[in-house]
Amino acid sequence: MSYKRSSELFQEAKKYIPGGVNSPVRAFNSVGGTPIFMKSAAGAYLMDEDNNKYIDYINSWGPQILGHAFQPVVDAVIERTKLGTSFGTPTEIETEIAQLIVSMVPGIDQIRMVNSGTEACMSAIRLARGFTGKDKIIKFSGCYHGHSDSFLIAAGSGAVTFGAPNSPGVTQGTAKDTLLANFNDIAHVSQIIAEHEGEIAAIIIEPVAGNMGCIPPMEGFLKALREVTAKHGILLIFDEVMTGFRLAPGGAQELFGITADIVCFGKIIGGGLPVGAFAARNEIMNHLAPLGAVYQAGTLSGNPLAMSAGLAMLTALNNDTEVYDRINNKTAYLHQKLEKVLRESGHDFTINRKGSMISLHFCEDEVLDFESAKAGDNPKFKAFFHGMLERGIYLAPSAYETWFICDALSYEDLDQTVKMVKETLDSI
Ligand SMILES: *Cc1c(COP(=O)(O)O)cnc(C)c1O
């Protein structure tokens, strides 16, 4: 494959955009090489600027669950655009989408729209702090909740649970209010709560972790988390930016039968346009401005174009009762075939899967938390990534990402992918 035009575009981009990209993981830093510039996409396929075609396992990092350029979303956005793109006033479509989401998602009465998953999580913890009158939050090592200061906290070693900022610019003052727990380790959570009795506003978690590869919660973990938070007056925040509308119409809450206090959304909720949201029952949402004192705002929040895309996407998901079975079955099929070729190849591997989220770690032991995820063989992943790319399979350019299966992928695409996995594994 030739990547000539992508390389030229990247050289040009680097002059005007830091690192040539508007979000770091796109830069291929962790796998090496030059990022591929995409020109267009349809269904399960991406087309790059050199006219190379790829089977896509990123799906814009999740939103394109029904495939790229999904017709109802495209049509909705085009029609809406003709009416004007933004007014800075309330519009009817905001209530329409809010009503639909409240009907799909368990345990919520009201929802506030924002423009990204980062904003959703940032606002959710402000609301939790305002509601409880407490300052500290617990997050889990390896979980990603966007790039706001409170969440950019590296894992402390051993018993050290006070976070240290993992980006310059995050102050110690902010970092000290973020406590770190190990994913899937309820004893660790209980210990942190005991050490900070009465100080903790909320625990935030990706109910199925998707930002250290895919790591499902162990049996009983989320239930135990629900119980311990309820017992101590701590709010439980489910960051469903990735899992929302993917694992079920009502997300992980529905799948696991557990109701969180605040739920965050992003990705699928905007159908490929920039949307995030956070939601809760009235008792909590009443604290938000203009009803309550917790301030939160946005010039383009609830933007009619973005709402029209989101509404078309969520309507399609809500009306097609079989879509989740279809994508889950495709993912299970891929899992089974991958397992076979990987076993035959002799490489150490672990595959984790939940619903239409699946990931491959090049390590022998179970991957249950950030520590075990880090045990993966990164040089091998790099070689694997590039081998797959050359063979027309577009995976996320990092060993810590989940692959997303979309409804547009055919079983032929999956077979082709597995064939390329085999070729790639034989070559590395
Ligand atoms: C992607 C993601 C975010 C951040 O969303 P952005 O729209 O990129 O700001 C937050 N939480 C989780 C779980 C995510 O996967």
Coordinates of C-alpha atoms and ligand atoms in Angstrom, one line a residue:
M1 CA 0.0 0.0 0.0
S2 CA 1.1 3.5 -0.7
Y3 CA 0.7 6.2 2.0
K4 CA 2.2 9.0 -0.1
R5 CA -0.6 11.5 0.2
S6 CA -1.2 10.8 3.9
S7 CA 2.5 11.4 4.5
E8 CA 2.4 14.7 2.7
L9 CA -0.7 15.8 4.5
F10 CA 0.9 14.9 7.8
Q11 CA 4.0 17.0 7.0
E12 CA 1.7 19.9 6.2
A13 CA -0.5 19.4 9.3
K14 CA 2.5 19.4 11.6
K15 CA 3.3 22.9 10.7
Y16 CA 0.0 24.3 11.9
I17 CA -1.4 21.8 14.4
P18 CA 0.6 20.5 17.4
G19 CA 1.9 17.0 16.3
G20 CA -0.3 17.3 13.2
V21 CA -3.4 16.1 15.1
N22 CA -6.3 17.4 17.2
S23 CA -6.3 14.5 19.6
P24 CA -3.0 12.7 20.6
V25 CA -3.8 9.1 20.0
R26 CA -4.4 9.8 16.3
A27 CA -0.6 10.6 16.0
F28 CA 0.4 6.9 16.1
N29 CA 3.0 7.8 18.8
S30 CA 2.5 4.5 20.6
V31 CA 2.8 2.3 17.4
G32 CA 5.2 4.4 15.4
G33 CA 4.9 5.4 11.8
T34 CA 2.8 8.1 10.1
P35 CA -0.9 8.5 10.7
I36 CA -3.3 7.7 7.9
F37 CA -5.5 10.6 6.7
M38 CA -9.0 9.4 6.0
K39 CA -11.1 10.9 3.1
S40 CA -14.4 9.1 3.5
A41 CA -16.2 6.2 5.0
A42 CA -19.2 4.1 4.4
G43 CA -20.6 1.2 6.4
A44 CA -17.8 -0.8 7.8
Y45 CA -15.1 0.7 5.6
L46 CA -12.7 3.6 5.6
M47 CA -11.1 5.1 2.5
D48 CA -7.8 7.0 3.0
E49 CA -6.4 9.9 0.9
D50 CA -4.3 7.4 -1.1
N51 CA -7.5 5.4 -1.9
N52 CA -6.6 2.5 0.3
K53 CA -9.6 0.8 1.7
Y54 CA -9.8 -0.6 5.3
I55 CA -12.2 -2.6 7.4
D56 CA -12.7 -0.3 10.3
Y57 CA -12.6 -1.5 14.0
I58 CA -12.5 1.9 15.5
N59 CA -15.8 3.3 14.3
S60 CA -14.7 6.8 15.3
W61 CA -13.9 5.4 18.7
G62 CA -17.4 4.1 19.2
P63 CA -20.1 6.4 17.8
Q64 CA -20.6 4.7 14.4
I65 CA -22.2 1.6 15.9
L66 CA -24.5 1.3 12.9
G67 CA -21.7 1.9 10.4
H68 CA -20.3 5.0 8.8
A69 CA -22.5 7.5 6.9
F70 CA -25.6 5.8 8.4
Q71 CA -28.4 7.1 6.1
P72 CA -30.9 8.2 8.7
V73 CA -28.2 10.3 10.5
V74 CA -26.9 11.8 7.3
D75 CA -30.5 12.7 6.2
A76 CA -31.4 14.2 9.6
V77 CA -28.3 16.4 9.6
I78 CA -28.8 17.6 6.1
E79 CA -32.5 18.5 6.6
R80 CA -31.7 20.2 9.9
T81 CA -28.9 22.3 8.5
K82 CA -31.3 24.0 6.1
L83 CA -33.2 25.4 9.1
G84 CA -30.1 27.1 10.6
T85 CA -27.3 25.6 12.5
S86 CA -27.5 27.2 16.0
F87 CA -29.7 29.7 17.7
G88 CA -28.5 29.9 21.4
T89 CA -32.1 29.4 22.4
P90 CA -34.1 26.3 23.4
T91 CA -35.3 24.1 20.6
E92 CA -38.0 21.4 20.5
I93 CA -35.6 18.7 19.4
E94 CA -33.7 19.0 22.7
T95 CA -36.8 17.8 24.5
E96 CA -37.4 15.1 22.0
I97 CA -34.0 13.5 22.5
A98 CA -34.1 14.0 26.2
Q99 CA -37.5 12.3 26.4
L100 CA -36.2 9.4 24.3
I101 CA -33.1 8.9 26.5
V102 CA -35.0 9.1 29.7
S103 CA -37.3 6.3 28.3
M104 CA -34.3 4.2 27.3
V105 CA -31.9 4.6 30.3
P106 CA -32.8 3.2 33.8
G107 CA -32.9 5.4 36.8
I108 CA -32.8 8.9 35.3
D109 CA -35.4 11.6 35.3
Q110 CA -33.5 14.4 33.6
I111 CA -30.5 14.9 31.3
R112 CA -28.3 17.8 30.5
M113 CA -26.6 17.9 27.1
V114 CA -22.9 19.0 26.7
N115 CA -20.4 18.8 23.8
S116 CA -18.1 15.9 24.7
G117 CA -17.6 13.0 27.1
T118 CA -14.9 15.0 28.9
E119 CA -17.4 17.8 29.6
A120 CA -20.0 15.2 30.8
C121 CA -17.6 13.6 33.3
M122 CA -16.2 16.9 34.5
S123 CA -19.7 18.3 35.1
A124 CA -20.9 15.0 36.7
I125 CA -18.3 15.3 39.5
R126 CA -19.0 18.9 40.0
L127 CA -22.7 18.0 40.5
A128 CA -21.8 15.2 42.8
R129 CA -19.6 17.5 44.9
G130 CA -22.3 20.2 45.0
F131 CA -25.0 17.6 45.9
T132 CA -23.0 15.9 48.7
G133 CA -20.9 18.9 49.9
K134 CA -17.8 16.7 49.8
D135 CA -14.6 17.2 47.8
K136 CA -12.9 13.9 47.0
I137 CA -13.6 11.4 44.3
I138 CA -12.4 7.8 43.7
K139 CA -11.5 6.8 40.2
F140 CA -10.0 3.5 39.0
S141 CA -6.5 3.2 37.6
G142 CA -6.6 2.8 33.9
C143 CA -10.1 4.2 33.5
Y144 CA -10.4 7.2 31.3
H145 CA -13.0 9.9 31.9
G146 CA -11.8 12.5 29.5
H147 CA -9.0 15.1 29.9
S148 CA -10.2 17.4 32.6
D149 CA -7.8 18.0 35.5
S150 CA -9.4 15.8 38.1
F151 CA -9.1 12.7 35.9
L152 CA -5.5 13.0 34.7
I153 CA -4.1 11.3 37.7
A154 CA -1.6 8.5 37.4
A155 CA -1.7 5.3 39.3
G156 CA 0.1 5.6 42.7
S157 CA 2.2 2.6 43.6
G158 CA 1.4 0.1 46.4
A159 CA -0.8 1.5 49.1
V160 CA -0.4 5.1 47.9
T161 CA -3.8 6.2 47.0
F162 CA -3.2 10.0 46.7
G163 CA -3.0 10.7 43.0
A164 CA 0.0 12.4 41.4
P165 CA -0.8 14.4 38.3
N166 CA 0.2 12.7 35.1
S167 CA 0.2 15.8 33.0
P168 CA 2.0 19.1 33.7
G169 CA -0.6 21.7 34.4
V170 CA -2.7 19.6 36.7
T171 CA -2.1 21.2 40.1
Q172 CA -1.3 19.2 43.3
G173 CA -4.3 20.9 44.8
T174 CA -6.6 19.2 42.2
A175 CA -4.7 15.9 42.3
K176 CA -5.1 15.5 46.1
D177 CA -8.9 15.2 45.7
T178 CA -8.7 12.3 43.3
L179 CA -8.1 8.9 45.0
L180 CA -7.1 5.9 43.0
A181 CA -8.5 2.4 43.4
N182 CA -7.8 -0.8 41.5
F183 CA -10.4 -2.0 39.0
N184 CA -12.2 -5.2 40.1
D185 CA -10.8 -4.8 43.7
I186 CA -13.7 -4.1 46.1
A187 CA -11.5 -4.6 49.1
H188 CA -9.3 -1.8 47.9
V189 CA -12.3 0.5 47.4
S190 CA -13.5 -0.2 51.0
Q191 CA -10.1 0.5 52.4
I192 CA -9.9 3.9 50.7
I193 CA -13.4 4.7 51.9
A194 CA -12.4 3.8 55.4
E195 CA -9.3 6.0 55.2
H196 CA -11.4 8.9 54.0
E197 CA -14.6 8.5 55.9
G198 CA -17.1 11.3 55.2
E199 CA -14.8 13.0 52.6
I200 CA -15.9 11.3 49.4
A201 CA -18.5 12.7 47.1
A202 CA -18.5 10.1 44.4
I203 CA -16.9 7.0 42.8
I204 CA -16.7 7.2 39.0
I205 CA -16.2 4.1 37.0
E206 CA -16.4 2.7 33.4
P207 CA -18.7 -0.2 34.2
V208 CA -17.0 -2.1 31.5
A209 CA -13.5 -0.6 31.2
G210 CA -12.7 0.2 27.6
N211 CA -9.6 2.4 27.9
M212 CA -7.1 -0.3 29.0
G213 CA -8.3 -2.7 26.4
C214 CA -11.7 -4.2 27.3
I215 CA -12.0 -5.3 30.9
P216 CA -15.4 -6.5 32.1
P217 CA -16.2 -6.2 35.8
M218 CA -15.8 -9.4 37.7
E219 CA -19.0 -11.1 38.9
G220 CA -20.4 -9.1 41.8
F221 CA -18.0 -6.2 41.6
L222 CA -20.5 -3.6 40.4
K223 CA -23.1 -4.8 42.8
A224 CA -20.6 -4.5 45.7
L225 CA -19.7 -1.0 44.5
R226 CA -23.3 -0.1 44.5
E227 CA -23.8 -1.4 48.1
V228 CA -20.7 0.2 49.5
T229 CA -21.5 3.6 48.0
A230 CA -25.1 3.6 49.1
K231 CA -24.0 2.6 52.6
H232 CA -21.6 5.6 52.9
G233 CA -23.7 8.3 51.2
I234 CA -21.3 8.3 48.2
L235 CA -22.7 8.9 44.7
L236 CA -22.0 6.2 42.2
I237 CA -21.2 7.6 38.7
F238 CA -21.3 5.3 35.7
D239 CA -19.2 6.7 32.9
E240 CA -21.1 5.2 30.0
V241 CA -19.5 7.4 27.4
M242 CA -18.3 4.2 25.7
T243 CA -20.9 1.6 27.0
G244 CA -24.0 3.7 26.8
F245 CA -26.3 2.6 23.9
R246 CA -23.7 0.0 23.0
L247 CA -24.1 -2.8 25.5
A248 CA -27.9 -2.4 25.6
P249 CA -30.4 0.4 24.9
G250 CA -30.0 1.3 28.6
G251 CA -26.3 0.7 28.6
A252 CA -24.4 -1.1 31.3
Q253 CA -27.0 -0.2 33.9
E254 CA -29.5 -2.3 32.0
L255 CA -27.1 -5.1 31.2
F256 CA -26.0 -5.6 34.8
G257 CA -29.2 -4.6 36.5
I258 CA -27.5 -1.9 38.5
T259 CA -28.6 1.7 38.9
A260 CA -26.0 4.4 39.3
D261 CA -26.7 7.8 40.7
I262 CA -25.3 9.8 37.8
V263 CA -24.7 8.5 34.3
C264 CA -22.4 10.1 31.7
F265 CA -22.7 9.8 28.0
G266 CA -20.8 10.6 24.8
K267 CA -19.8 8.9 21.6
I268 CA -23.0 7.1 20.3
I269 CA -25.3 9.7 21.8
G270 CA -24.2 12.2 19.2
G271 CA -24.3 9.8 16.2
G272 CA -20.9 11.0 15.1
L273 CA -21.4 14.7 16.0
P274 CA -19.9 16.3 19.1
V275 CA -22.3 15.5 22.0
G276 CA -22.0 14.4 25.6
A277 CA -24.5 14.4 28.4
F278 CA -25.0 13.6 32.0
A279 CA -28.2 12.4 33.7
A280 CA -29.6 11.5 37.1
R281 CA -32.8 11.4 39.1
N282 CA -34.6 14.7 39.9
E283 CA -33.3 14.9 43.5
I284 CA -29.8 15.3 42.1
M285 CA -30.5 17.2 38.8
N286 CA -32.4 19.8 40.8
H287 CA -29.0 21.0 42.1
L288 CA -28.0 22.1 38.6
A289 CA -28.3 25.7 37.3
P290 CA -30.7 27.3 36.6
L291 CA -32.7 25.2 39.1
G292 CA -29.9 24.9 41.6
A293 CA -26.5 26.4 42.5
V294 CA -24.2 24.0 40.7
Y295 CA -23.2 26.0 37.6
Q296 CA -22.8 24.4 34.2
A297 CA -23.3 25.9 30.7
G298 CA -22.5 25.8 27.0
T299 CA -22.9 28.0 24.0
L300 CA -23.4 25.1 21.6
S301 CA -24.9 22.6 24.1
G302 CA -27.9 20.9 22.7
N303 CA -27.0 22.2 19.3
P304 CA -29.8 21.3 16.8
L305 CA -27.5 19.6 14.2
A306 CA -25.9 17.5 16.9
M307 CA -29.3 16.7 18.4
S308 CA -30.7 15.7 15.1
A309 CA -27.8 13.3 14.5
G310 CA -28.2 11.9 18.0
L311 CA -31.9 11.6 17.8
A312 CA -31.7 9.7 14.5
M313 CA -29.1 7.3 15.9
L314 CA -30.9 6.6 19.2
T315 CA -34.2 6.2 17.4
A316 CA -32.7 3.6 15.1
L317 CA -31.2 1.7 18.1
N318 CA -34.4 1.9 20.1
N319 CA -36.5 0.7 17.2
D320 CA -34.3 -2.2 16.1
T321 CA -34.7 -4.7 18.9
E322 CA -32.3 -7.2 17.3
V323 CA -29.4 -4.9 16.7
Y324 CA -27.7 -5.8 20.0
D325 CA -28.0 -9.5 19.3
R326 CA -26.6 -9.0 15.9
I327 CA -23.5 -7.1 17.0
N328 CA -22.9 -9.3 20.0
N329 CA -23.1 -12.4 17.9
K330 CA -20.7 -11.0 15.4
T331 CA -18.3 -10.1 18.2
A332 CA -18.6 -13.6 19.7
Y333 CA -17.9 -15.1 16.2
L334 CA -14.8 -12.9 15.9
H335 CA -13.7 -13.9 19.4
Q336 CA -14.0 -17.6 18.6
K337 CA -12.1 -17.4 15.3
L338 CA -9.4 -15.1 16.8
E339 CA -8.9 -17.5 19.7
K340 CA -8.3 -20.3 17.3
V341 CA -5.7 -18.6 15.1
L342 CA -4.0 -17.1 18.1
R343 CA -3.7 -20.4 19.8
E344 CA -2.3 -22.0 16.6
S345 CA 0.2 -19.2 16.2
G346 CA 1.9 -19.9 19.6
H347 CA 1.8 -16.3 20.7
D348 CA 0.7 -15.6 24.3
F349 CA -2.6 -13.8 24.3
T350 CA -5.7 -12.9 26.3
I351 CA -8.9 -11.9 24.7
N352 CA -11.5 -10.0 26.7
R353 CA -15.0 -9.3 25.4
K354 CA -18.3 -7.9 26.6
G355 CA -21.1 -7.3 24.1
S356 CA -19.7 -5.6 21.1
M357 CA -16.5 -4.6 22.8
I358 CA -13.5 -6.9 22.4
S359 CA -9.7 -6.5 22.9
L360 CA -6.6 -8.5 22.4
H361 CA -3.7 -8.3 24.9
F362 CA -0.4 -10.0 24.0
C363 CA 0.1 -11.6 27.5
E364 CA -0.6 -14.9 29.0
D365 CA -2.3 -14.1 32.2
E366 CA -5.8 -12.8 32.8
V367 CA -6.3 -9.1 32.3
L368 CA -8.5 -7.8 35.2
D369 CA -7.1 -4.4 35.9
F370 CA -4.5 -1.8 34.8
E371 CA -1.5 -3.7 36.2
S372 CA -2.4 -6.8 34.3
A373 CA -3.2 -4.8 31.2
K374 CA 0.3 -3.3 31.3
A375 CA 1.9 -6.7 31.2
G376 CA 1.0 -6.9 27.5
D377 CA 3.9 -7.1 24.9
N378 CA 3.9 -3.7 23.4
P379 CA 6.6 -4.2 20.7
K380 CA 4.5 -7.2 19.5
F381 CA 1.4 -5.1 19.4
K382 CA 3.2 -2.5 17.3
A383 CA 4.2 -5.1 14.8
F384 CA 0.7 -6.6 14.8
F385 CA -0.9 -3.2 14.3
H386 CA 1.3 -2.4 11.3
G387 CA 0.9 -5.9 9.8
M388 CA -2.9 -5.5 10.0
L389 CA -2.9 -2.0 8.6
E390 CA -0.9 -3.1 5.6
R391 CA -3.4 -5.8 5.1
G392 CA -6.4 -3.4 5.1
I393 CA -7.6 -3.8 8.7
Y394 CA -7.8 -0.6 10.7
L395 CA -7.3 -1.2 14.4
A396 CA -6.9 1.4 17.1
P397 CA -3.2 2.6 17.2
S398 CA -2.6 1.6 20.8
A399 CA -2.5 -1.6 22.8
Y400 CA -4.9 -0.1 25.4
E401 CA -7.9 0.3 23.2
T402 CA -11.0 -1.7 22.6
W403 CA -12.1 -2.8 19.2
F404 CA -15.6 -1.8 18.4
I405 CA -17.9 -4.0 16.3
C406 CA -20.5 -2.3 14.2
D407 CA -23.7 -3.5 12.6
A408 CA -22.3 -2.8 9.2
L409 CA -19.6 -5.5 9.5
S410 CA -20.4 -8.6 7.5
Y411 CA -19.4 -12.1 8.4
E412 CA -17.2 -12.0 5.2
D413 CA -15.5 -8.9 6.7
L414 CA -14.9 -10.8 10.0
D415 CA -13.5 -13.8 8.1
Q416 CA -11.2 -11.6 6.1
T417 CA -10.0 -10.0 9.3
V418 CA -9.2 -13.3 10.9
K419 CA -7.4 -14.4 7.7
M420 CA -5.3 -11.2 8.0
V421 CA -4.7 -11.8 11.7
K422 CA -3.3 -15.3 10.8
E423 CA -1.0 -13.9 8.1
T424 CA 0.2 -11.1 10.4
L425 CA 0.9 -13.4 13.3
D426 CA 2.8 -15.7 11.0
S427 CA 5.0 -12.8 9.9
I428 CA 5.9 -11.4 13.3
Ligands
LIG1 C1 -14.1 8.7 25.1 C2 -14.3 8.7 26.6 C3 -14.4 9.8 27.3 C4 -14.1 11.2 26.8 O1 -15.0 11.6 25.8 P1 -14.5 12.8 24.8 O2 -15.8 13.0 23.9 O3 -13.4 12.2 24.0 O4 -14.2 13.9 25.6 C5 -14.8 9.7 28.6 N1 -15.1 8.5 29.2 C6 -15.0 7.4 28.5 C7 -15.3 6.1 29.2 C8 -14.6 7.4 27.2 O5 -14.4 6.2 26.5

